[in-house]
XYZ file of C-alpha atoms in Angstrom:
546
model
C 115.156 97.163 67.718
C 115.433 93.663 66.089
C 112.544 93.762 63.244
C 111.483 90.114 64.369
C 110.730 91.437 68.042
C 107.457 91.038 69.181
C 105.598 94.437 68.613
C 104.725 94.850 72.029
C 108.578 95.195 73.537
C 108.350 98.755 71.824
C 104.629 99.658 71.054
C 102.875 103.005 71.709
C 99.576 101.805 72.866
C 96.804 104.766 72.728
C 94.449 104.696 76.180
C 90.588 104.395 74.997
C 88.173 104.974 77.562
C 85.419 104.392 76.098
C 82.810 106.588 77.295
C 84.736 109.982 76.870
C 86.445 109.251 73.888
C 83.399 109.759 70.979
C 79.889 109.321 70.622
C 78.387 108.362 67.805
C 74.846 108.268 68.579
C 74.357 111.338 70.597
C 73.346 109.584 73.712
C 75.837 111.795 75.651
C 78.205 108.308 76.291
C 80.774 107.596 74.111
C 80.784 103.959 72.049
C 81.963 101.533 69.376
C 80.432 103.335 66.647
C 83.039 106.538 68.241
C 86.062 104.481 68.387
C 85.665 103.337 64.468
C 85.093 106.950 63.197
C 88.123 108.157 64.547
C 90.188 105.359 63.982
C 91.501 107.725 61.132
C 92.882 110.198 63.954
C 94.481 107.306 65.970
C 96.533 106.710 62.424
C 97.389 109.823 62.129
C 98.763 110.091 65.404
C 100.770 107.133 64.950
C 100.297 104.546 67.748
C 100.262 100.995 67.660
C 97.471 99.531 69.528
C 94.655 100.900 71.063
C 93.888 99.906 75.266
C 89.684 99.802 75.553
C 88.498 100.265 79.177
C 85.441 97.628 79.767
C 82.929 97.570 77.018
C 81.318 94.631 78.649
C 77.391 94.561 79.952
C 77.385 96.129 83.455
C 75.119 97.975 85.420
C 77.904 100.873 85.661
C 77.978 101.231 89.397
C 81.965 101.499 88.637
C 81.358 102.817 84.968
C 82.214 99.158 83.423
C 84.764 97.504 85.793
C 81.538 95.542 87.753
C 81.083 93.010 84.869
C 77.620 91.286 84.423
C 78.589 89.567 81.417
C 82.125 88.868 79.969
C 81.227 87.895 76.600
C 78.524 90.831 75.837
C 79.176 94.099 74.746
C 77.013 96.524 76.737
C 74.157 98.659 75.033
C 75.354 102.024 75.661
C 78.071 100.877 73.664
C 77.130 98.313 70.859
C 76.687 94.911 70.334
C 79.380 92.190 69.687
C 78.790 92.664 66.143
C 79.644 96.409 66.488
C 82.939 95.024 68.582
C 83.971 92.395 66.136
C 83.642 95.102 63.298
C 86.133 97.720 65.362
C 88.855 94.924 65.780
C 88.498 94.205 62.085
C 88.504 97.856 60.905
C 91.477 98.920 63.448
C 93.700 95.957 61.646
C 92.922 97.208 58.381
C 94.570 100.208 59.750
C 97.408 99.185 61.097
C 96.080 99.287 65.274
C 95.711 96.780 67.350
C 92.972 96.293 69.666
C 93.828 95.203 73.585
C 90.908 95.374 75.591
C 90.637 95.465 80.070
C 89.623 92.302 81.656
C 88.851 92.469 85.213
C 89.364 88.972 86.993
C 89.188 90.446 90.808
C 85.742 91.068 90.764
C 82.265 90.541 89.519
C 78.902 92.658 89.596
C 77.171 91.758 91.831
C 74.420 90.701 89.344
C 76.690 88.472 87.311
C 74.857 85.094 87.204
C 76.873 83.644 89.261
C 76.261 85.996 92.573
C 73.267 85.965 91.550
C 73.073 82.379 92.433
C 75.139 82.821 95.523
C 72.904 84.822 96.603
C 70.010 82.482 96.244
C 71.522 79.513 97.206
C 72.733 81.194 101.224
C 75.313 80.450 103.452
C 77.658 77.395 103.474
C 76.630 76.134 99.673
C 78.886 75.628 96.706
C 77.662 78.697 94.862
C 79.390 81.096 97.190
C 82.796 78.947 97.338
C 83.261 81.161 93.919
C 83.531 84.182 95.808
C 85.126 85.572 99.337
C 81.878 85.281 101.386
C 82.790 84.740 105.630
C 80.519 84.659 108.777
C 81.480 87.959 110.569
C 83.359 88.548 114.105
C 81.955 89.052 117.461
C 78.877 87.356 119.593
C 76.276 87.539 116.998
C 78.720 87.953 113.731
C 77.642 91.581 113.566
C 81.469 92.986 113.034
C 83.192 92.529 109.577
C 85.493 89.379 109.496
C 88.454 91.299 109.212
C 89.688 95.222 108.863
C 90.362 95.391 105.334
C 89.544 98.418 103.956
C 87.505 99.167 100.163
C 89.862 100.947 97.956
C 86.784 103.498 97.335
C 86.702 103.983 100.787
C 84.286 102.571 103.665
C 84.850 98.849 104.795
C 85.441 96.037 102.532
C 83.048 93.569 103.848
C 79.157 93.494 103.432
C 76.532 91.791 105.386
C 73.554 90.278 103.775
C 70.371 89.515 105.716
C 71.436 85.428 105.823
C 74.193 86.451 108.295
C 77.528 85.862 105.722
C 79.251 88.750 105.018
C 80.857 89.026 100.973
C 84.319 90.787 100.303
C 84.703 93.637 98.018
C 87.775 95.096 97.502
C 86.352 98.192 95.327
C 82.463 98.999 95.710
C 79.582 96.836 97.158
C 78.781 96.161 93.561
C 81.716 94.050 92.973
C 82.496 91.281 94.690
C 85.871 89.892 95.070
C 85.865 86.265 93.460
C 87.919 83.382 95.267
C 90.522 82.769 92.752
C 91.714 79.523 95.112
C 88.512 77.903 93.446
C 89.167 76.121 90.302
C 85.936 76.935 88.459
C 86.814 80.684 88.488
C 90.392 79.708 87.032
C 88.717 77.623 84.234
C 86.314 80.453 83.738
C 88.686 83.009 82.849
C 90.694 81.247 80.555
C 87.425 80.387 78.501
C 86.916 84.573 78.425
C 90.439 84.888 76.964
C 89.667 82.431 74.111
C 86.409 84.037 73.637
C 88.307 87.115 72.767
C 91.431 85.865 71.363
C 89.288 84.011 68.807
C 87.736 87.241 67.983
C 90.689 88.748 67.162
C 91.800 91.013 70.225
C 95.725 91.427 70.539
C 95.896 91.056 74.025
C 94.365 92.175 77.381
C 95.091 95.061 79.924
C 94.678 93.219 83.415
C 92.697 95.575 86.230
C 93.904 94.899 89.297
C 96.746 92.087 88.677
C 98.124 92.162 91.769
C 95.161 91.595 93.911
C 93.548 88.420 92.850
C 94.759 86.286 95.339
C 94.016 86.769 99.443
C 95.743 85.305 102.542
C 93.599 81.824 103.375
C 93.306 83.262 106.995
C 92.060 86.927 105.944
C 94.073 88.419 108.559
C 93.763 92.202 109.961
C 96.039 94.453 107.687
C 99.683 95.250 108.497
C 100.409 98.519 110.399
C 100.083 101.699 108.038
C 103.498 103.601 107.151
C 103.391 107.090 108.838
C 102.441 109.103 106.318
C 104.600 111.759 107.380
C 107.808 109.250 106.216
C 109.829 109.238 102.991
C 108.132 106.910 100.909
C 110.058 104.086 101.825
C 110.828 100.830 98.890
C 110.127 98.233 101.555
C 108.066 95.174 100.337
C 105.233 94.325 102.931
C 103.735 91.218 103.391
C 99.908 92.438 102.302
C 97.120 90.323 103.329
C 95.412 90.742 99.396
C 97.875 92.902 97.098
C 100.702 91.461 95.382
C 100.793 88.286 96.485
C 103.425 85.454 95.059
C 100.841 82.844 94.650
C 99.111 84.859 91.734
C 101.894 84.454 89.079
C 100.476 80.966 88.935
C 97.249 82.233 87.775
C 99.440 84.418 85.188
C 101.541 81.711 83.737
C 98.444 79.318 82.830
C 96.888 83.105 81.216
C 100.396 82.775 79.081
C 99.999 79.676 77.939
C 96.181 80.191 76.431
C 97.610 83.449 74.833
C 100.338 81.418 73.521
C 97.936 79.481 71.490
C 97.017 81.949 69.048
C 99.405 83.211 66.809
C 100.233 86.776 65.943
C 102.355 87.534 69.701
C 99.099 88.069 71.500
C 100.168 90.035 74.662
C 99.148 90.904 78.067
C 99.537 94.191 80.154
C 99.373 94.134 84.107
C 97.644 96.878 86.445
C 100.076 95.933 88.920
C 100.927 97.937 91.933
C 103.809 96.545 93.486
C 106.183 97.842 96.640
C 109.546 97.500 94.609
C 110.966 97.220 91.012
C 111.662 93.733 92.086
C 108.149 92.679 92.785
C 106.856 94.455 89.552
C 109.699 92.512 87.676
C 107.803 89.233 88.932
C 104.882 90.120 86.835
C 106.714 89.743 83.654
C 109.017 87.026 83.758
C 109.587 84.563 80.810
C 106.582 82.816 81.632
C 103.968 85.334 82.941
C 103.104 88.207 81.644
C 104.674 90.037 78.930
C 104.460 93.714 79.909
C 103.656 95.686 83.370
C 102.585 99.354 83.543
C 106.106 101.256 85.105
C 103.981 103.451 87.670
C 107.108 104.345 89.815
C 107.736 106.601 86.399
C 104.279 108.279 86.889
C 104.500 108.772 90.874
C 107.906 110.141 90.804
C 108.317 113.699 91.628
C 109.946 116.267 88.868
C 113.320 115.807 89.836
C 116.312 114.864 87.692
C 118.047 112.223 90.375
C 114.021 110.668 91.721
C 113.669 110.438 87.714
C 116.964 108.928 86.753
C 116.199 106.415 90.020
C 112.896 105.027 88.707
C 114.531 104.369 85.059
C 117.372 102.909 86.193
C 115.750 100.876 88.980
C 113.248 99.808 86.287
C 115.573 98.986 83.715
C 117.585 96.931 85.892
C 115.157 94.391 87.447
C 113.002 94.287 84.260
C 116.437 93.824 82.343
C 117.226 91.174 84.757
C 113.965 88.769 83.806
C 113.797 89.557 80.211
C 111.297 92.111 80.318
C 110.934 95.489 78.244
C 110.355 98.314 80.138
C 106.241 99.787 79.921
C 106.184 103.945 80.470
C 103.393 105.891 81.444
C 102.331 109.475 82.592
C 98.540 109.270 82.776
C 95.239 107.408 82.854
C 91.826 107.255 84.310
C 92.894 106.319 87.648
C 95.397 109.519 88.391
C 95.388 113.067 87.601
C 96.080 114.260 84.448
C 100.250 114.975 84.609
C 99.738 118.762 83.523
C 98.051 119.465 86.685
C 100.713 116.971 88.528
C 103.658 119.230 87.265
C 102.180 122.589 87.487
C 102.708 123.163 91.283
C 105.431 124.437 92.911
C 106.168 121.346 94.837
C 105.712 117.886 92.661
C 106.274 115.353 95.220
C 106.487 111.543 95.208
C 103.929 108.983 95.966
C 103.326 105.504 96.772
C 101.136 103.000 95.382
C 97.597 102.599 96.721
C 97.951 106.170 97.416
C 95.494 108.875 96.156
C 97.496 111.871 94.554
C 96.763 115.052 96.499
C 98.471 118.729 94.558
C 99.681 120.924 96.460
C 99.287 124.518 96.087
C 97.773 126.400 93.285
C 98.012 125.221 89.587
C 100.378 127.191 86.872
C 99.097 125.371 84.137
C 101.634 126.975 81.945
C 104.482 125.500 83.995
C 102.604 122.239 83.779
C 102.208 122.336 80.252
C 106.066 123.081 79.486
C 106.985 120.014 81.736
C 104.255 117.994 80.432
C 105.810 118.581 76.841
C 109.365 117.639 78.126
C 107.911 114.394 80.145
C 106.397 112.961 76.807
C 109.959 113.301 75.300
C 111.812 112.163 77.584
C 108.818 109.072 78.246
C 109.249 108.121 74.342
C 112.650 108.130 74.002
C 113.208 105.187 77.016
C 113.861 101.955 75.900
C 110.591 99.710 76.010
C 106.989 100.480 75.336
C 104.673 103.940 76.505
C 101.230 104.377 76.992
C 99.429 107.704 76.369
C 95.937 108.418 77.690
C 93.403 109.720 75.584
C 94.017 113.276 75.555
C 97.145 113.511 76.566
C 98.063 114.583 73.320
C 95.851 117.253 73.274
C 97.492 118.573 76.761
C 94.228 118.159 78.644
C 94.465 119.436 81.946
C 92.763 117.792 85.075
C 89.252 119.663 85.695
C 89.728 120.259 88.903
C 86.214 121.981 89.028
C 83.371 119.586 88.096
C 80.433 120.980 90.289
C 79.650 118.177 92.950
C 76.573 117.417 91.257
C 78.171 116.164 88.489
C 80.415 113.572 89.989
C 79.691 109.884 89.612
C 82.713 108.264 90.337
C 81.880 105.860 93.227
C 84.949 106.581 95.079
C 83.069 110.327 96.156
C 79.876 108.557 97.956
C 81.700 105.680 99.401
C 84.229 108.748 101.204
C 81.620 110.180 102.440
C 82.380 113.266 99.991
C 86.039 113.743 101.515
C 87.784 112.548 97.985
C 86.649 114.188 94.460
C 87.510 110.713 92.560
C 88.918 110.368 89.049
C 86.122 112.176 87.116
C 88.576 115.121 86.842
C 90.745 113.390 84.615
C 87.506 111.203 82.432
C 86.087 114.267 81.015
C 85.012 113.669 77.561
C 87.863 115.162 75.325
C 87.133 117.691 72.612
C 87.467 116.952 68.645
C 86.238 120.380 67.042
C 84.433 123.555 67.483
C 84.007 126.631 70.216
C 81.878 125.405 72.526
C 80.846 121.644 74.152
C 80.431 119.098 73.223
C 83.385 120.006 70.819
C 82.605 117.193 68.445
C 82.220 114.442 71.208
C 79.082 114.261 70.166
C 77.040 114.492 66.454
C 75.767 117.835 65.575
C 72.186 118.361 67.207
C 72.727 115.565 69.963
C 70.220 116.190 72.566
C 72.153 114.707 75.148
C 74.811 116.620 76.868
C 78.495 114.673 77.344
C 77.593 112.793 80.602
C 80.687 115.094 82.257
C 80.507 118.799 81.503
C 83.531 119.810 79.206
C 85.088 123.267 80.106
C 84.260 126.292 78.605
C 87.570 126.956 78.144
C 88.670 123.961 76.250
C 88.262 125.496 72.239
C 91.884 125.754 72.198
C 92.400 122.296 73.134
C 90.612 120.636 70.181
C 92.044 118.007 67.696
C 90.803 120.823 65.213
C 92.257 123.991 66.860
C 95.815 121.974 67.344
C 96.298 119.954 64.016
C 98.249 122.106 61.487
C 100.133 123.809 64.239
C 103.273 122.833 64.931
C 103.517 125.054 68.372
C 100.732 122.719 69.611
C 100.461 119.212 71.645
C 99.057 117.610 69.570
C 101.341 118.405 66.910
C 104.586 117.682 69.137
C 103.043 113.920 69.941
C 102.551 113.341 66.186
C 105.972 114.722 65.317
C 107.851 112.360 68.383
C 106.053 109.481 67.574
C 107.005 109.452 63.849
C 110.311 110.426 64.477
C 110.374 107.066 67.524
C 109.016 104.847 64.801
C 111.583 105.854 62.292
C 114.514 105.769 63.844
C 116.252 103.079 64.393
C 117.682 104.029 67.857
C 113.924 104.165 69.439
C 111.894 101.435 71.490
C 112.987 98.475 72.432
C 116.801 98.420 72.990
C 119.361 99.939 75.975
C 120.875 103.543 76.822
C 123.604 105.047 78.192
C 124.284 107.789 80.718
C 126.056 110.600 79.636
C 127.599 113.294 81.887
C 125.291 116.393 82.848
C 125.035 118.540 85.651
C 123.211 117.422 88.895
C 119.917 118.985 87.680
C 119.684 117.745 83.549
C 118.945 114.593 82.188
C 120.913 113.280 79.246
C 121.244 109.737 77.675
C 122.255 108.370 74.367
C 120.402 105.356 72.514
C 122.868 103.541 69.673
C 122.697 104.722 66.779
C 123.068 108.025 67.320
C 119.984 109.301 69.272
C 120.595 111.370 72.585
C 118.006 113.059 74.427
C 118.672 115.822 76.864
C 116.083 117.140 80.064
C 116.539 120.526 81.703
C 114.296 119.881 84.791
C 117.030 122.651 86.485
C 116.038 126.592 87.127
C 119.147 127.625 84.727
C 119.324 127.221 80.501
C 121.788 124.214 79.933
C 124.028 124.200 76.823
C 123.390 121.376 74.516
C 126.563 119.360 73.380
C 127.684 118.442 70.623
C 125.220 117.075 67.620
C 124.871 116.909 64.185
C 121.260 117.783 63.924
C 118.105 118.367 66.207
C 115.188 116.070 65.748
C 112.802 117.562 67.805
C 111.932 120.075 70.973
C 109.664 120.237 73.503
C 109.952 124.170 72.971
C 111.739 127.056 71.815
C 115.775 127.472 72.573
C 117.248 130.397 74.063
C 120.314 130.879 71.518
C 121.161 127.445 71.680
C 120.409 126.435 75.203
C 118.004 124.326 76.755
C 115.655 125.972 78.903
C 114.225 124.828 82.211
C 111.876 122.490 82.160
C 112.314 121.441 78.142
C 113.514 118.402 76.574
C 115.016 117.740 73.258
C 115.628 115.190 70.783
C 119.051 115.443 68.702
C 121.483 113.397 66.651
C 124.843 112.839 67.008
């Protein structure tokens, strides 16, 4: 890695969100205040940048991604004072600060639909948004089939007769990003920040910010029963090629500031060569690789992904942006501890199979984060991750708030599973989320089984997560084979992994039933768990030079 590269070709960016990460005041919600008192832990750790899900006022019907205000902080988390003080204080440490921005959508009491809704049908007010008279004699049917992505339809009527488009929750309508005032908009909001001092931005929902002009019906749906098939598909409102525009005019305000201020894309995209056309010269810099989080754990769907992603990324310039987890999936330790790990698609929920052997997903889980840091490009790890957090898989339905369980008609459990506050310290919840003597509890019940699992239990031993992730990612940043850069194949049975970065850096991947032998090396860096005299055992990973 060339020590003039821009950081972000090869940074380890930590996943904040916000409201499970700490809380300083006791209120039960994590906050600002949270994020500065354990900026000391993200140092330790060793990553370099920190990703904030939406601090900005909202009503929370979508717990920060319906926006009221772009350039407010909202109470439960500070003030813009309390945000311009984190940015400062994570620089003094050595972290940068990128924070989500979420162009496809509104509140729906943002000021402007506020206005739209005042000013009714046919006036300029609602040209800023996706607002249609509906279908049939008396406009009573939705003006087309599309579908909300929390389930239900995507259209809703108002008492005027128009009916508004909302891709996610009735709360948050789509804006028209054909209207110039909206593109003007944005780019204002990105100098608002970039002045401030923010790094960069994570985009929600890159890919879907620009619709057909007709809003036709959507395409056929694959049988499900199919292979997952790489087929692009001409979608009505995801992934469309008109939005790099949008992206390339985003470049050029980042490019005013100095200091390689960078942008990240939530874009879900049919094919490596689609994702690719996120992040060419002049768009965007990085993309999130989620073919490397959907694939299965399997050594030939695993070497597919990286070398499919490698390839077309290569091919425009682009590093290559690993992942495993976030807020939208379940946590990978629950992924990989069934019997069957299969593949999915984008736009897909994630349904397990079978019972969970957290043990098994736990081993795997260690090997994935080895084998995720030693790629060539950039990673991402999710709050918690490092701690091994499993998915809780058994909130009590009266607990869950994510919108995604009303709008199914309580069919689909939604991502709380994986936002559960994580624990810092002690034996019993709120495990140092919150201060000592908060009245409030953590605004998702914490296991009772989660002492173990603490920042406090794991730091010190070197058996532990924690502990592993801390070890890797000082080893990545030190040597000078890690991040940005290329690999190489090297031979290995059908079933094992193995690939060397120049200078001498080769990583090996059992994901086979049977302990492999480990060639030749001079030393080994680092394991994702005990060897069996020498050998590699299934589902393990390690680190050695040559």
């Amino acid at each position: 890695m060339s020590p003039t590269a821009p950081w972000w070709r090869s940074a380890v960016i930590y996943q904040v969100y916000i409201r499970s990460f700490a809380d300083a005041n006791g209120d039960g919600v994590g906050d600002i205040a949270g994020i500065r008192s354990r900026l000391p832990y993200l140092k330790s750790l060793g990553v370099d940048a920190i990703w904030i899900n939406p601090w900005y006022k909202s009503p929370m019907a979508d717990h920060g991604y319906d926006v009221a205000d772009f350039r407010a902080i909202d109470a439960r988390f500070g003030t813009l004072a309390d945000a311009e003080r984190l940015i400062e204080d994570a620089h003094e440490h050595g972290i940068r600060v990128i924070p989500d921005i979420v162009p496809n959508h509104t509140s729906d009491q943002h000021a402007w639909f506020q206005a739209a809704l005042a000013a009714g049908p046919g006036s300029a007010e609602r040209e800023r948004y996706v607002f249609r008279p509906g279908r049939g004699p008396e406009g009573t049917e939705p003006p087309n089939d599309w579908i909300s992505c929390f389930g239900g339809p995507a259209w809703t009527r108002l008492p005027d007769g128009d009916w508004y488009l909302h891709l996610f929750a009735p709360q948050q309508p789509d804006l028209n990003w054909q209207h110039p005032e909206v593109r003007a908009e944005f780019e204002s909001i990105l100098r608002f920040w970039f002045s401030r001092g923010v790094d960069g931005f994570r985009i929600d929902v890159a890919h879907g910010l620009i619709k057909h002009p007709e809003l036709p019906d959507l395409p056929p749906r694959r049988d499900e029963s199919d292979e997952p098939v790489r087929q692009h598909i001409d979608h009505p409102h995801w992934d469309r090629d008109e939005v790099h525009e949008i992206y390339r005019a985003w470049r050029r305000v980042a490019d005013e500031f100095p200091g390689d201020r960078s942008f990240v894309a939530e874009a879900w995209a049919d094919t490596p060569e689609r994702l690719a056309a996120y992040v060419r010269g002049d768009g965007l810099h990085t993309a999130f690789n989620f073919d490397f989080l959907m694939s299965s754990w399997d050594a030939k769907d695993l070497r597919g992904v990286i070398d499919d992603s490698l390839t077309m990324l290569g091919s425009v310039g682009a590093p290559a942006t690993w992942v495993l987890s976030n807020h939208d999936v379940m946590r990978h330790p629950s992924r990989y501890g069934r019997r069957s790990v299969r593949r999915w698609v984008a736009n897909e929920s994630y349904r397990p199979e079978g019972p969970l052997d957290l043990g098994l997903g736990t081993r795997r889980a260690r090997a994935a984060a080895l084998l995720m840091l030693a790629l060539p490009g950039g990673a991402y790890v999710y709050q918690g991750e490092e701690l091994g957090l499993p998915e809780v898989e058994d909130l009590p339905e009266s607990a869950l708030q994510d919108p995604t369980w009303e709008r199914s008609g309580h069919t689909d459990r939604g991502r709380d599973g994986c936002r559960v506050p994580i624990p810092w310290s002690g034996r019993a919840a709120p495990y140092g989320f919150s201060p000592a003597g908060a009245t409030a509890d953590p605004w998702l019940p914490q296991p009772a089984d989660w002492a173990g699992l603490t920042v406090e239990a794991q730091t010190g031993d070197p058996a532990s997560m924690l502990e592993l992730y801390r070890t890797a990612l000082r080893i990545r940043r030190e040597h000078p084979a890690l991040g940005d850069g290329t690999m190489t194949w090297l031979d290995a049975p059908e079933r094992v992994l193995c690939f060397s970065r120049e200078p001498g850096f080769v990583c090996v991947v059992n994901l086979s039933a049977e302990p492999y032998e480990l060639p030749a090396h001079s030393q080994l860096l680092l394991a994702s768990g005990p060897l069996e005299d020498g050998r590699l055992g299934p589902d393990q990973a390690v680190w050695l030079a040559v």
